[in-house]
Each structure stands twice: as C-alpha cells, then as structure tokens.
Amino acid sequence: MKIKRAMVMAAGKGTRMRPLTDTLPKPLVPFMGVPLIDHVLDRLEEAGIEEAIVNVHHFADEVEAHLARRRSPRIVISDERERLLDTGGGAKQALHLLGEDPIVTFNSDSVWVEGLGSNLPDLLSAFDPERMDALLMIADAVRTIGYVGRGDFHMDGLGRLTRRGACETVPFMFAGVQVIKPQLFAEGPDGAFSTNLIWDRLIEAGRLFGQRMSGTWMHVGTPEDLDAAEEFMRKL
C-alpha cells in the first residue's frame, strides 16, 4: 500500500519555545537557517507523500502565507483559529480531508539526522495494517539531542509498545512521526483531545507498534534544545 497523505501538526502555541514564539509561530522557527516545518515537508516530499494537511492556530496567517509558496507536497490547511484542538482533536476535525487510507502524522518540530537507510520511507514500508493500527517512529534516548525525561515506551521483540510505569525510566522515545489509520480519530471525544487517548486504546488491543529509527533524533522543544541541536549539526 502506498501512503500518499500526511497531517502535519503545526497548530500549537509553542509555549516552551518562548521567547522565540512570542513573535513567531513555532513551525517557522529557523533550524540551521530553514524553518522547522520546511524540514518536515522536505522529508515528506522525499518519501513520496503527495498531500500534506497542515493545521494552523497560533500566528495562523503567517504559517499560511509561508506555506502558500510550497508546491510539493500539495498543502491543504485545516483551520483551528477558533479553537486549539490538540493532536487528536485536530486530526478528528480534519477527517474529511484525510480520507480512509492510512496516513502519516508528523509533528512540525521533529527533525533528525539519518543513519543507515532512510527513516520515513522505512516507516511507511513497515506499516502492516493487518497486524497494527498505528506504527510510531521510535528513537533511542541515548541517540537523542535535547530533553528526553524518563522516556515514553517499552517495546517488545515484535515491536509492540506499552507505556512506562509512573516510576520507571525506559529507553524509547516517540520521535514525532507515525503511520496511523485515520478513522481511529473519529472514536475520540468532541473538542480537544490528545492522540495519547487513541494510543492507550491500541495498547489494550495489542495494536500499537513502534519502529526504531536509525541516526539521531533532535528534540527541539525549547531554545536551549534548539541551540544544542544546531551545535550538534555543526560538528557533523
């Protein structure tokens, strides 16, 4: 199955990236001289994604104006100006744009350096709709630049994911990209909700999987993380 459509999560306020986001939407914060969202769209284009639905809220006009210059992938705006809906609610609102086939969702601040292979095409080809409802790109905490906390998931030998316990530290991080069946978002509540709600249901059903990425993932949630990631890039 060829995956042709993505949703880029670009509506958040980027509060942890202040003061940069006091005057600039986080997707347009430059990383190595290029807006974060263009790093994302370049990855999608290289992987053969034809259309990207981008949700907008914070400094929405600026994000739209920037994206209007983009020719590939084709950009469709999902407008959240009136109400910020979080990742799950944003996807639910955009269901009429997403279609029924599996899609990629991609956080607008997810950047990485490739290792062996090419992570996004590898993720797309590894998605098996018979066994899984969502496949998350997973980073090793030891190969991550920026704050990782206690990690996100356990992953078994088959790639099946479970949550870490409240007092545990685990080695795997969600790297901001997944392949998922969009109809799952229809099962969420009206209004704002996190994709975590969907994931928890999939974990109970044994249908949430992860794929370890190669290379180095960069968590650029704060100005300090951004500086650390750029310093890492300059040393390559």
mmCIF file of N, CA and C in Angstrom, residues 7-17 21 25-31 34-41 43 55 87 105-112 144-145 147 174-177 216-223 225-226 229:
data_model
loop_
_atom_site.group_PDB
_atom_site.id
_atom_site.type_symbol
_atom_site.label_atom_id
_atom_site.label_comp_id
_atom_site.label_asym_id
_atom_site.label_seq_id
_atom_site.Cartn_x
_atom_site.Cartn_y
_atom_site.Cartn_z
ATOM 1 N N MET A 7 -0.585 14.378 7.745
ATOM 2 C CA MET A 7 -1.059 15.534 8.504
ATOM 3 C C MET A 7 0.096 16.061 9.322
ATOM 4 N N VAL A 8 0.397 17.340 9.148
ATOM 5 C CA VAL A 8 1.475 17.998 9.888
ATOM 6 C C VAL A 8 0.850 18.797 11.022
ATOM 7 N N MET A 9 1.275 18.497 12.242
ATOM 8 C CA MET A 9 0.731 19.153 13.431
ATOM 9 C C MET A 9 1.468 20.466 13.667
ATOM 10 N N ALA A 10 0.840 21.572 13.259
ATOM 11 C CA ALA A 10 1.509 22.873 13.294
ATOM 12 C C ALA A 10 0.698 23.937 14.014
ATOM 13 N N ALA A 11 -0.295 23.518 14.821
ATOM 14 C CA ALA A 11 -1.218 24.485 15.418
ATOM 15 C C ALA A 11 -0.838 24.908 16.835
ATOM 16 N N GLY A 12 0.100 24.212 17.474
ATOM 17 C CA GLY A 12 0.398 24.505 18.874
ATOM 18 C C GLY A 12 0.995 25.890 19.095
ATOM 19 N N LYS A 13 0.902 26.356 20.330
ATOM 20 C CA LYS A 13 1.392 27.695 20.671
ATOM 21 C C LYS A 13 2.902 27.743 20.896
ATOM 22 N N GLY A 14 3.535 26.591 21.070
ATOM 23 C CA GLY A 14 4.984 26.580 21.271
ATOM 24 C C GLY A 14 5.418 27.323 22.515
ATOM 25 N N THR A 15 4.671 27.151 23.609
ATOM 26 C CA THR A 15 4.958 27.936 24.814
ATOM 27 C C THR A 15 6.341 27.649 25.393
ATOM 28 N N ARG A 16 6.822 26.418 25.255
ATOM 29 C CA ARG A 16 8.139 26.089 25.795
ATOM 30 C C ARG A 16 9.267 26.695 24.957
ATOM 31 N N MET A 17 8.928 27.138 23.747
ATOM 32 C CA MET A 17 9.933 27.753 22.876
ATOM 33 C C MET A 17 9.985 29.275 23.050
ATOM 34 N N THR A 21 8.702 32.233 20.309
ATOM 35 C CA THR A 21 7.335 32.106 19.799
ATOM 36 C C THR A 21 6.414 33.227 20.277
ATOM 37 N N PRO A 25 5.420 31.906 14.899
ATOM 38 C CA PRO A 25 4.881 30.566 15.140
ATOM 39 C C PRO A 25 6.011 29.546 15.194
ATOM 40 N N LYS A 26 5.882 28.579 16.077
ATOM 41 C CA LYS A 26 6.958 27.597 16.222
ATOM 42 C C LYS A 26 7.332 26.912 14.914
ATOM 43 N N PRO A 27 6.378 26.558 14.031
ATOM 44 C CA PRO A 27 6.783 25.910 12.776
ATOM 45 C C PRO A 27 7.706 26.755 11.913
ATOM 46 N N LEU A 28 7.730 28.065 12.131
ATOM 47 C CA LEU A 28 8.597 28.935 11.339
ATOM 48 C C LEU A 28 9.891 29.304 12.054
ATOM 49 N N VAL A 29 10.095 28.790 13.263
ATOM 50 C CA VAL A 29 11.377 28.991 13.945
ATOM 51 C C VAL A 29 12.475 28.344 13.105
ATOM 52 N N PRO A 30 13.539 29.080 12.794
ATOM 53 C CA PRO A 30 14.575 28.501 11.931
ATOM 54 C C PRO A 30 15.451 27.494 12.658
ATOM 55 N N PHE A 31 15.748 26.412 11.976
ATOM 56 C CA PHE A 31 16.712 25.415 12.422
ATOM 57 C C PHE A 31 17.735 25.257 11.307
ATOM 58 N N VAL A 34 16.673 27.168 8.214
ATOM 59 C CA VAL A 34 15.476 26.752 7.479
ATOM 60 C C VAL A 34 14.335 26.562 8.485
ATOM 61 N N PRO A 35 13.134 27.102 8.225
ATOM 62 C CA PRO A 35 12.017 26.901 9.150
ATOM 63 C C PRO A 35 11.774 25.426 9.444
ATOM 64 N N LEU A 36 11.435 25.144 10.703
ATOM 65 C CA LEU A 36 11.235 23.758 11.116
ATOM 66 C C LEU A 36 10.256 23.028 10.203
ATOM 67 N N ILE A 37 9.173 23.684 9.820
ATOM 68 C CA ILE A 37 8.158 22.990 9.026
ATOM 69 C C ILE A 37 8.670 22.621 7.640
ATOM 70 N N ASP A 38 9.648 23.363 7.129
ATOM 71 C CA ASP A 38 10.198 23.001 5.825
ATOM 72 C C ASP A 38 11.068 21.757 5.907
ATOM 73 N N HIS A 39 11.747 21.554 7.037
ATOM 74 C CA HIS A 39 12.454 20.279 7.235
ATOM 75 C C HIS A 39 11.455 19.116 7.149
ATOM 76 N N VAL A 40 10.294 19.290 7.796
ATOM 77 C CA VAL A 40 9.257 18.258 7.789
ATOM 78 C C VAL A 40 8.734 18.019 6.377
ATOM 79 N N LEU A 41 8.370 19.085 5.683
ATOM 80 C CA LEU A 41 7.793 18.944 4.348
ATOM 81 C C LEU A 41 8.799 18.380 3.353
ATOM 82 N N ARG A 43 11.089 16.152 4.129
ATOM 83 C CA ARG A 43 11.085 14.709 4.401
ATOM 84 C C ARG A 43 9.892 14.043 3.716
ATOM 85 N N ASN A 55 -2.507 21.746 10.114
ATOM 86 C CA ASN A 55 -3.431 22.507 10.949
ATOM 87 C C ASN A 55 -2.747 23.770 11.474
ATOM 88 N N THR A 87 -3.628 17.253 19.347
ATOM 89 C CA THR A 87 -3.293 16.407 18.201
ATOM 90 C C THR A 87 -4.456 15.522 17.765
ATOM 91 N N THR A 105 1.205 11.070 10.419
ATOM 92 C CA THR A 105 1.132 12.317 11.166
ATOM 93 C C THR A 105 2.550 12.677 11.589
ATOM 94 N N PHE A 106 2.844 13.973 11.534
ATOM 95 C CA PHE A 106 4.233 14.421 11.672
ATOM 96 C C PHE A 106 4.220 15.707 12.491
ATOM 97 N N ASN A 107 4.837 15.691 13.652
ATOM 98 C CA ASN A 107 4.957 16.917 14.441
ATOM 99 C C ASN A 107 5.858 17.911 13.716
ATOM 100 N N SER A 108 5.479 19.167 13.732
ATOM 101 C CA SER A 108 6.196 20.153 12.922
ATOM 102 C C SER A 108 7.577 20.487 13.467
ATOM 103 N N ASP A 109 7.932 19.930 14.636
ATOM 104 C CA ASP A 109 9.264 20.194 15.196
ATOM 105 C C ASP A 109 10.120 18.926 15.268
ATOM 106 N N SER A 110 9.772 17.901 14.494
ATOM 107 C CA SER A 110 10.536 16.652 14.524
ATOM 108 C C SER A 110 11.609 16.666 13.441
ATOM 109 N N VAL A 111 12.857 16.696 13.859
ATOM 110 C CA VAL A 111 13.985 16.707 12.925
ATOM 111 C C VAL A 111 14.995 15.650 13.357
ATOM 112 N N TRP A 112 15.733 15.144 12.385
ATOM 113 C CA TRP A 112 16.722 14.120 12.708
ATOM 114 C C TRP A 112 17.813 14.070 11.657
ATOM 115 N N THR A 144 19.512 10.770 21.236
ATOM 116 C CA THR A 144 18.602 11.902 21.116
ATOM 117 C C THR A 144 19.280 13.154 21.654
ATOM 118 N N ILE A 145 19.150 14.243 20.920
ATOM 119 C CA ILE A 145 19.642 15.541 21.369
ATOM 120 C C ILE A 145 18.457 16.299 21.945
ATOM 121 N N TYR A 147 16.025 17.338 25.706
ATOM 122 C CA TYR A 147 15.435 16.725 26.901
ATOM 123 C C TYR A 147 14.600 15.502 26.548
ATOM 124 N N PHE A 174 9.022 8.536 21.605
ATOM 125 C CA PHE A 174 8.263 8.808 20.383
ATOM 126 C C PHE A 174 8.952 9.950 19.646
ATOM 127 N N ALA A 175 9.288 9.720 18.381
ATOM 128 C CA ALA A 175 10.061 10.696 17.610
ATOM 129 C C ALA A 175 9.190 11.632 16.768
ATOM 130 N N GLY A 176 7.913 11.723 17.093
ATOM 131 C CA GLY A 176 7.066 12.728 16.481
ATOM 132 C C GLY A 176 6.437 12.360 15.160
ATOM 133 N N VAL A 177 6.613 11.100 14.712
ATOM 134 C CA VAL A 177 6.085 10.667 13.415
ATOM 135 C C VAL A 177 5.427 9.303 13.589
ATOM 136 N N THR A 216 20.168 10.061 14.561
ATOM 137 C CA THR A 216 19.990 10.850 15.784
ATOM 138 C C THR A 216 18.758 11.723 15.652
ATOM 139 N N TRP A 217 17.854 11.592 16.615
ATOM 140 C CA TRP A 217 16.658 12.434 16.658
ATOM 141 C C TRP A 217 16.940 13.644 17.536
ATOM 142 N N MET A 218 16.403 14.787 17.121
ATOM 143 C CA MET A 218 16.634 16.026 17.867
ATOM 144 C C MET A 218 15.318 16.571 18.394
ATOM 145 N N HIS A 219 15.212 16.618 19.712
ATOM 146 C CA HIS A 219 14.023 17.142 20.377
ATOM 147 C C HIS A 219 14.227 18.642 20.577
ATOM 148 N N VAL A 220 13.540 19.453 19.779
ATOM 149 C CA VAL A 220 13.776 20.901 19.800
ATOM 150 C C VAL A 220 12.579 21.620 20.431
ATOM 151 N N GLY A 221 12.321 21.309 21.691
ATOM 152 C CA GLY A 221 11.169 21.878 22.370
ATOM 153 C C GLY A 221 11.408 23.227 23.005
ATOM 154 N N THR A 222 12.663 23.583 23.260
ATOM 155 C CA THR A 222 13.000 24.840 23.923
ATOM 156 C C THR A 222 14.128 25.519 23.152
ATOM 157 N N PRO A 223 14.357 26.825 23.394
ATOM 158 C CA PRO A 223 15.506 27.476 22.754
ATOM 159 C C PRO A 223 16.823 26.794 23.068
ATOM 160 N N ASP A 225 17.254 23.549 23.687
ATOM 161 C CA ASP A 225 17.309 22.333 22.869
ATOM 162 C C ASP A 225 17.673 22.671 21.426
ATOM 163 N N LEU A 226 17.113 23.767 20.925
ATOM 164 C CA LEU A 226 17.407 24.199 19.556
ATOM 165 C C LEU A 226 18.888 24.519 19.405
ATOM 166 N N ALA A 229 20.870 21.269 19.373
ATOM 167 C CA ALA A 229 20.727 20.541 18.115
ATOM 168 C C ALA A 229 21.566 21.196 17.017
#
